[in-house]
């Protein structure tokens, strides 16, 4: 009992899933996936965690973990992010990291992500790779419910966010278009499976600086073909919901 008591703490946690990872593995050479898609994802993870130049020297995983204020672990197609300390600033950094991760992969079809975020007691021992907690399970469950490439918070995670971020009454010099800029959050009717939506606090990945982008289906054509509509219906739905989010929320592209 004492062993686990020493590890027990409250954390904001994010479960990030690589969408379509099984198809990516089954339909491509594994070496190509590792050398291109996974390498790109690792590079974007490093940039999201350190905010160094994107083309800075690539760090090993132990080096990256030592430099990062946010804890992380990778399991096949899943990235787990978590706060090491239960402070407002650590929570903000985790959300900002999620925002950068989503943004840098949103226009890269092979590594688009879907993220669920929750808050609560966790049992984490980085040295022994032990990651346990209801918050991790709840984040995973919310991640699976969503029908897009994006991220949302559970009620427990929302309650952990400082009131001034949610009410937007304070620090108005950090607000652009009614949003607290450096927290990367916005309320949105998040698309869920079975054609449902619910208003949740979500990650506003559109804050990443980018040129006007129509968010097209592929390099070859802007919309899916009739055949793709039938054969890839699940993927098409996620793409349309992600495209709608971009159109609804992006302050730059919506104006264009």
CSV table of C-alpha atoms in Angstrom, one decimal:
chain,number,residue,atom,x,y,z
A,1,UNK,CA,0.0,0.0,0.0
A,2,UNK,CA,2.8,2.4,0.9
A,3,UNK,CA,4.4,1.8,-2.6
A,4,UNK,CA,1.3,3.1,-4.3
A,5,UNK,CA,0.6,5.8,-1.8
A,6,UNK,CA,3.9,7.4,-2.6
A,7,UNK,CA,3.0,7.6,-6.3
A,8,UNK,CA,-0.6,8.8,-5.8
A,9,UNK,CA,-1.3,12.3,-6.9
A,10,UNK,CA,-3.9,14.3,-8.9
A,11,UNK,CA,-3.1,14.9,-12.5
A,12,UNK,CA,-4.6,16.3,-15.7
A,13,UNK,CA,-4.1,13.6,-18.3
A,14,UNK,CA,-4.6,13.4,-22.0
A,15,UNK,CA,-4.9,10.2,-24.0
A,16,UNK,CA,-4.0,10.9,-27.7
A,17,UNK,CA,-4.9,8.3,-30.3
A,18,UNK,CA,-3.4,8.2,-33.8
A,19,UNK,CA,-6.5,7.8,-36.1
A,20,UNK,CA,-6.4,5.0,-38.6
A,21,UNK,CA,-3.2,3.6,-37.2
A,22,UNK,CA,-4.2,0.0,-37.9
A,23,UNK,CA,-4.9,0.7,-41.6
A,24,UNK,CA,-1.6,2.7,-41.8
A,25,UNK,CA,0.3,-0.3,-40.5
A,26,UNK,CA,-1.5,-2.9,-42.6
A,27,UNK,CA,-1.4,-1.0,-45.9
A,28,UNK,CA,2.2,0.3,-45.7
A,29,UNK,CA,5.7,-1.0,-45.2
A,30,UNK,CA,6.4,-0.9,-41.5
A,31,UNK,CA,9.8,0.7,-42.1
A,32,UNK,CA,8.2,3.5,-44.1
A,33,UNK,CA,5.7,4.1,-41.3
A,34,UNK,CA,8.5,4.3,-38.8
A,35,UNK,CA,10.8,6.5,-40.9
A,36,UNK,CA,8.1,8.9,-42.1
A,37,UNK,CA,4.8,9.0,-40.2
A,38,UNK,CA,6.1,8.1,-36.7
A,39,UNK,CA,9.3,10.2,-37.2
A,40,UNK,CA,7.1,13.2,-38.1
A,41,UNK,CA,4.9,12.6,-35.0
A,42,UNK,CA,7.9,12.3,-32.7
A,43,UNK,CA,9.3,15.5,-34.2
A,44,UNK,CA,6.0,17.3,-33.6
A,45,UNK,CA,5.9,15.9,-30.0
A,46,UNK,CA,9.3,17.3,-29.3
A,47,UNK,CA,8.4,20.7,-30.7
A,48,UNK,CA,5.1,20.7,-28.8
A,49,UNK,CA,6.8,19.9,-25.5
A,50,UNK,CA,9.9,22.1,-25.8
A,51,UNK,CA,8.7,24.9,-28.1
A,52,UNK,CA,12.2,24.9,-29.6
A,53,UNK,CA,12.8,25.4,-33.3
A,54,UNK,CA,11.0,22.7,-35.2
A,55,UNK,CA,14.3,21.7,-36.9
A,56,UNK,CA,16.3,21.7,-33.7
A,57,UNK,CA,18.5,18.7,-33.0
A,58,UNK,CA,16.3,15.6,-32.5
A,59,UNK,CA,16.3,14.4,-28.9
A,60,UNK,CA,16.2,10.8,-27.6
A,61,UNK,CA,13.2,9.9,-25.6
A,62,UNK,CA,15.1,9.9,-22.3
A,63,UNK,CA,16.5,13.4,-23.2
A,64,UNK,CA,13.0,14.7,-24.1
A,65,UNK,CA,11.5,13.4,-20.9
A,66,UNK,CA,14.2,15.0,-18.9
A,67,UNK,CA,13.6,18.4,-20.6
A,68,UNK,CA,9.8,18.3,-20.6
A,69,UNK,CA,7.8,19.8,-17.7
A,70,UNK,CA,4.9,17.5,-18.8
A,71,UNK,CA,5.2,13.7,-18.4
A,72,UNK,CA,4.5,11.5,-21.4
A,73,UNK,CA,4.6,7.8,-22.5
A,74,UNK,CA,4.0,6.2,-25.8
A,75,UNK,CA,2.2,2.9,-26.3
A,76,UNK,CA,1.9,1.8,-30.0
A,77,UNK,CA,-0.8,4.2,-31.4
A,78,UNK,CA,-1.3,6.1,-28.2
A,79,UNK,CA,0.5,9.0,-26.5
A,80,UNK,CA,-0.3,9.6,-22.8
A,81,UNK,CA,0.4,13.2,-21.5
A,82,UNK,CA,0.1,14.1,-17.8
A,83,UNK,CA,0.9,16.8,-15.4
A,84,UNK,CA,3.7,16.0,-13.0
A,85,UNK,CA,2.6,18.7,-10.6
A,86,UNK,CA,-1.0,19.7,-10.0
A,87,UNK,CA,-0.6,23.4,-10.7
A,88,UNK,CA,-2.5,25.8,-12.9
A,89,UNK,CA,0.6,26.4,-15.0
A,90,UNK,CA,1.2,22.7,-15.5
A,91,UNK,CA,-2.4,22.2,-16.6
A,92,UNK,CA,-2.0,25.1,-19.1
A,93,UNK,CA,1.2,23.7,-20.5
A,94,UNK,CA,-0.5,20.3,-21.0
A,95,UNK,CA,-3.4,21.9,-22.9
A,96,UNK,CA,-1.0,24.0,-25.0
A,97,UNK,CA,1.0,20.9,-25.8
A,98,UNK,CA,-2.2,19.1,-26.9
A,99,UNK,CA,-3.1,22.1,-29.0
A,100,UNK,CA,0.3,22.1,-30.8
A,101,UNK,CA,0.2,18.3,-31.3
A,102,UNK,CA,-3.2,18.5,-32.9
A,103,UNK,CA,-2.4,21.5,-35.0
A,104,UNK,CA,0.9,20.1,-36.4
A,105,UNK,CA,-0.7,16.8,-37.3
A,106,UNK,CA,-4.1,18.0,-38.5
A,107,UNK,CA,-3.0,18.6,-42.0
A,108,UNK,CA,-0.9,15.4,-42.1
A,109,UNK,CA,-3.4,12.6,-43.0
A,110,UNK,CA,-1.4,9.7,-41.6
A,111,UNK,CA,-0.9,11.1,-38.1
A,112,UNK,CA,-4.1,13.0,-37.2
A,113,UNK,CA,-4.9,12.7,-33.5
A,114,UNK,CA,-8.0,12.5,-31.3
A,115,UNK,CA,-7.6,13.4,-27.7
A,116,UNK,CA,-9.6,12.9,-24.5
A,117,UNK,CA,-8.6,14.8,-21.4
A,118,UNK,CA,-9.6,14.1,-17.8
A,119,UNK,CA,-8.5,14.9,-14.2
A,120,UNK,CA,-8.2,12.9,-11.0
A,121,UNK,CA,-6.0,10.6,-8.9
A,122,UNK,CA,-3.3,8.7,-10.8
A,123,UNK,CA,-0.6,6.3,-9.8
A,124,UNK,CA,2.4,7.0,-12.1
A,125,UNK,CA,6.0,5.7,-11.7
A,126,UNK,CA,8.0,6.8,-14.8
A,127,UNK,CA,11.1,4.7,-13.9
A,128,UNK,CA,9.0,1.5,-13.9
A,129,UNK,CA,6.5,2.5,-16.6
A,130,UNK,CA,3.5,2.2,-14.4
A,131,UNK,CA,0.5,4.3,-15.4
A,132,UNK,CA,-2.8,3.7,-13.5
A,133,UNK,CA,-5.8,5.9,-12.7
A,134,UNK,CA,-9.5,6.5,-13.3
A,135,UNK,CA,-8.6,9.8,-15.0
A,136,UNK,CA,-6.6,7.8,-17.6
A,137,UNK,CA,-9.6,5.5,-18.2
A,138,UNK,CA,-12.0,8.4,-18.4
A,139,UNK,CA,-9.8,10.3,-20.9
A,140,UNK,CA,-9.6,7.2,-23.0
A,141,UNK,CA,-13.3,6.7,-23.0
A,142,UNK,CA,-14.0,10.3,-24.1
A,143,UNK,CA,-11.3,10.0,-26.8
A,144,UNK,CA,-13.1,7.0,-28.3
A,145,UNK,CA,-16.5,8.7,-28.2
A,146,UNK,CA,-15.5,11.6,-30.4
A,147,UNK,CA,-16.1,11.6,-34.2
A,148,UNK,CA,-13.3,13.9,-35.5
A,149,UNK,CA,-9.7,14.8,-35.3
A,150,UNK,CA,-9.6,17.0,-32.2
A,151,UNK,CA,-9.7,17.0,-28.5
A,152,UNK,CA,-12.2,17.6,-25.6
A,153,UNK,CA,-12.3,17.7,-21.8
A,154,UNK,CA,-14.4,15.6,-19.4
A,155,UNK,CA,-16.5,17.4,-16.8
A,156,UNK,CA,-13.8,16.6,-14.2
A,157,UNK,CA,-11.1,18.2,-16.4
A,158,UNK,CA,-13.3,21.2,-17.0
A,159,UNK,CA,-13.8,21.7,-13.3
A,160,UNK,CA,-10.0,21.7,-12.8
A,161,UNK,CA,-9.5,24.6,-15.2
A,162,UNK,CA,-9.3,28.0,-13.4
A,163,UNK,CA,-12.6,29.9,-13.5
A,164,UNK,CA,-11.0,33.0,-15.2
A,165,UNK,CA,-10.2,30.8,-18.2
A,166,UNK,CA,-13.8,29.6,-18.5
A,167,UNK,CA,-15.6,32.8,-17.7
A,168,UNK,CA,-13.1,35.1,-19.5
A,169,UNK,CA,-13.7,37.9,-17.0
A,170,UNK,CA,-10.0,38.4,-16.1
A,171,UNK,CA,-6.8,38.9,-18.0
A,172,UNK,CA,-8.6,40.4,-21.0
A,173,UNK,CA,-5.3,41.4,-22.6
A,174,UNK,CA,-4.8,37.7,-23.3
A,175,UNK,CA,-8.2,37.3,-25.0
A,176,UNK,CA,-8.6,37.3,-28.8
A,177,UNK,CA,-12.1,37.0,-30.1
A,178,UNK,CA,-13.4,36.2,-26.7
A,179,UNK,CA,-10.8,33.5,-25.9
A,180,UNK,CA,-8.0,33.2,-23.4
A,181,UNK,CA,-5.3,32.7,-25.9
A,182,UNK,CA,-2.5,30.8,-24.2
A,183,UNK,CA,-4.9,28.1,-22.7
A,184,UNK,CA,-5.9,26.8,-26.2
A,185,UNK,CA,-9.5,26.2,-25.1
A,186,UNK,CA,-13.0,27.0,-26.5
A,187,UNK,CA,-16.5,25.7,-25.8
A,188,UNK,CA,-17.8,23.8,-28.9
A,189,UNK,CA,-20.6,21.3,-29.8
A,190,UNK,CA,-18.2,18.3,-30.0
A,191,UNK,CA,-19.3,15.6,-32.5
A,192,UNK,CA,-19.8,12.3,-30.9
A,193,UNK,CA,-20.6,8.8,-32.3
A,194,UNK,CA,-24.2,7.9,-33.3
A,195,UNK,CA,-24.6,11.3,-34.8
A,196,UNK,CA,-24.7,13.2,-31.5
A,197,UNK,CA,-23.1,16.4,-30.3
A,198,UNK,CA,-22.6,17.8,-26.8
A,199,UNK,CA,-21.1,21.2,-25.7
A,200,UNK,CA,-17.7,20.6,-24.2
A,201,UNK,CA,-14.6,22.5,-23.4
A,202,UNK,CA,-12.4,21.6,-26.4
A,203,UNK,CA,-8.8,22.1,-27.6
A,204,UNK,CA,-8.7,25.0,-30.1
A,205,UNK,CA,-5.9,23.7,-32.3
A,206,UNK,CA,-6.7,26.5,-34.9
A,207,UNK,CA,-4.5,28.9,-32.8
A,208,UNK,CA,-1.4,27.4,-34.5
A,209,UNK,CA,-0.1,30.0,-37.1
A,210,UNK,CA,-1.0,28.9,-40.6
A,211,UNK,CA,-1.9,30.2,-44.0
A,212,UNK,CA,-5.4,30.1,-45.3
A,213,UNK,CA,-6.3,26.4,-45.7
A,214,UNK,CA,-9.4,24.9,-47.3
A,215,UNK,CA,-8.8,21.6,-45.4
A,216,UNK,CA,-9.3,19.5,-48.5
A,217,UNK,CA,-9.9,15.7,-48.5
A,218,UNK,CA,-6.6,14.9,-50.3
A,219,UNK,CA,-3.9,16.4,-52.5
A,220,UNK,CA,-5.8,15.1,-55.6
A,221,UNK,CA,-9.3,16.4,-54.9
A,222,UNK,CA,-11.0,18.7,-52.3
A,223,UNK,CA,-14.0,16.4,-51.6
A,224,UNK,CA,-14.2,12.6,-51.2
A,225,UNK,CA,-15.5,10.7,-54.3
A,226,UNK,CA,-18.8,8.7,-54.3
A,227,UNK,CA,-16.8,5.5,-53.9
A,228,UNK,CA,-14.9,6.9,-50.9
A,229,UNK,CA,-18.2,8.1,-49.4
A,230,UNK,CA,-19.3,4.5,-49.4
A,231,UNK,CA,-16.1,2.6,-48.6
A,232,UNK,CA,-14.6,5.0,-46.1
A,233,UNK,CA,-17.8,6.4,-44.5
A,234,UNK,CA,-16.3,6.5,-41.0
A,235,UNK,CA,-13.3,8.4,-42.1
A,236,UNK,CA,-15.4,10.8,-44.2
A,237,UNK,CA,-17.6,11.7,-41.2
A,238,UNK,CA,-14.5,12.5,-39.1
A,239,UNK,CA,-13.0,14.5,-41.9
A,240,UNK,CA,-16.3,16.5,-42.4
A,241,UNK,CA,-16.6,17.2,-38.7
A,242,UNK,CA,-13.0,18.3,-38.4
A,243,UNK,CA,-13.4,20.5,-41.5
A,244,UNK,CA,-16.5,22.1,-40.0
A,245,UNK,CA,-14.6,22.8,-36.7
A,246,UNK,CA,-11.9,24.5,-38.7
A,247,UNK,CA,-14.4,26.7,-40.6
A,248,UNK,CA,-16.4,27.5,-37.4
A,249,UNK,CA,-13.5,28.3,-35.1
A,250,UNK,CA,-10.4,29.4,-37.1
A,251,UNK,CA,-10.3,33.2,-36.8
A,252,UNK,CA,-8.0,33.6,-39.9
A,253,UNK,CA,-9.3,31.0,-42.3
A,254,UNK,CA,-13.0,31.8,-41.6
A,255,UNK,CA,-12.4,35.4,-42.6
A,256,UNK,CA,-10.7,34.3,-45.8
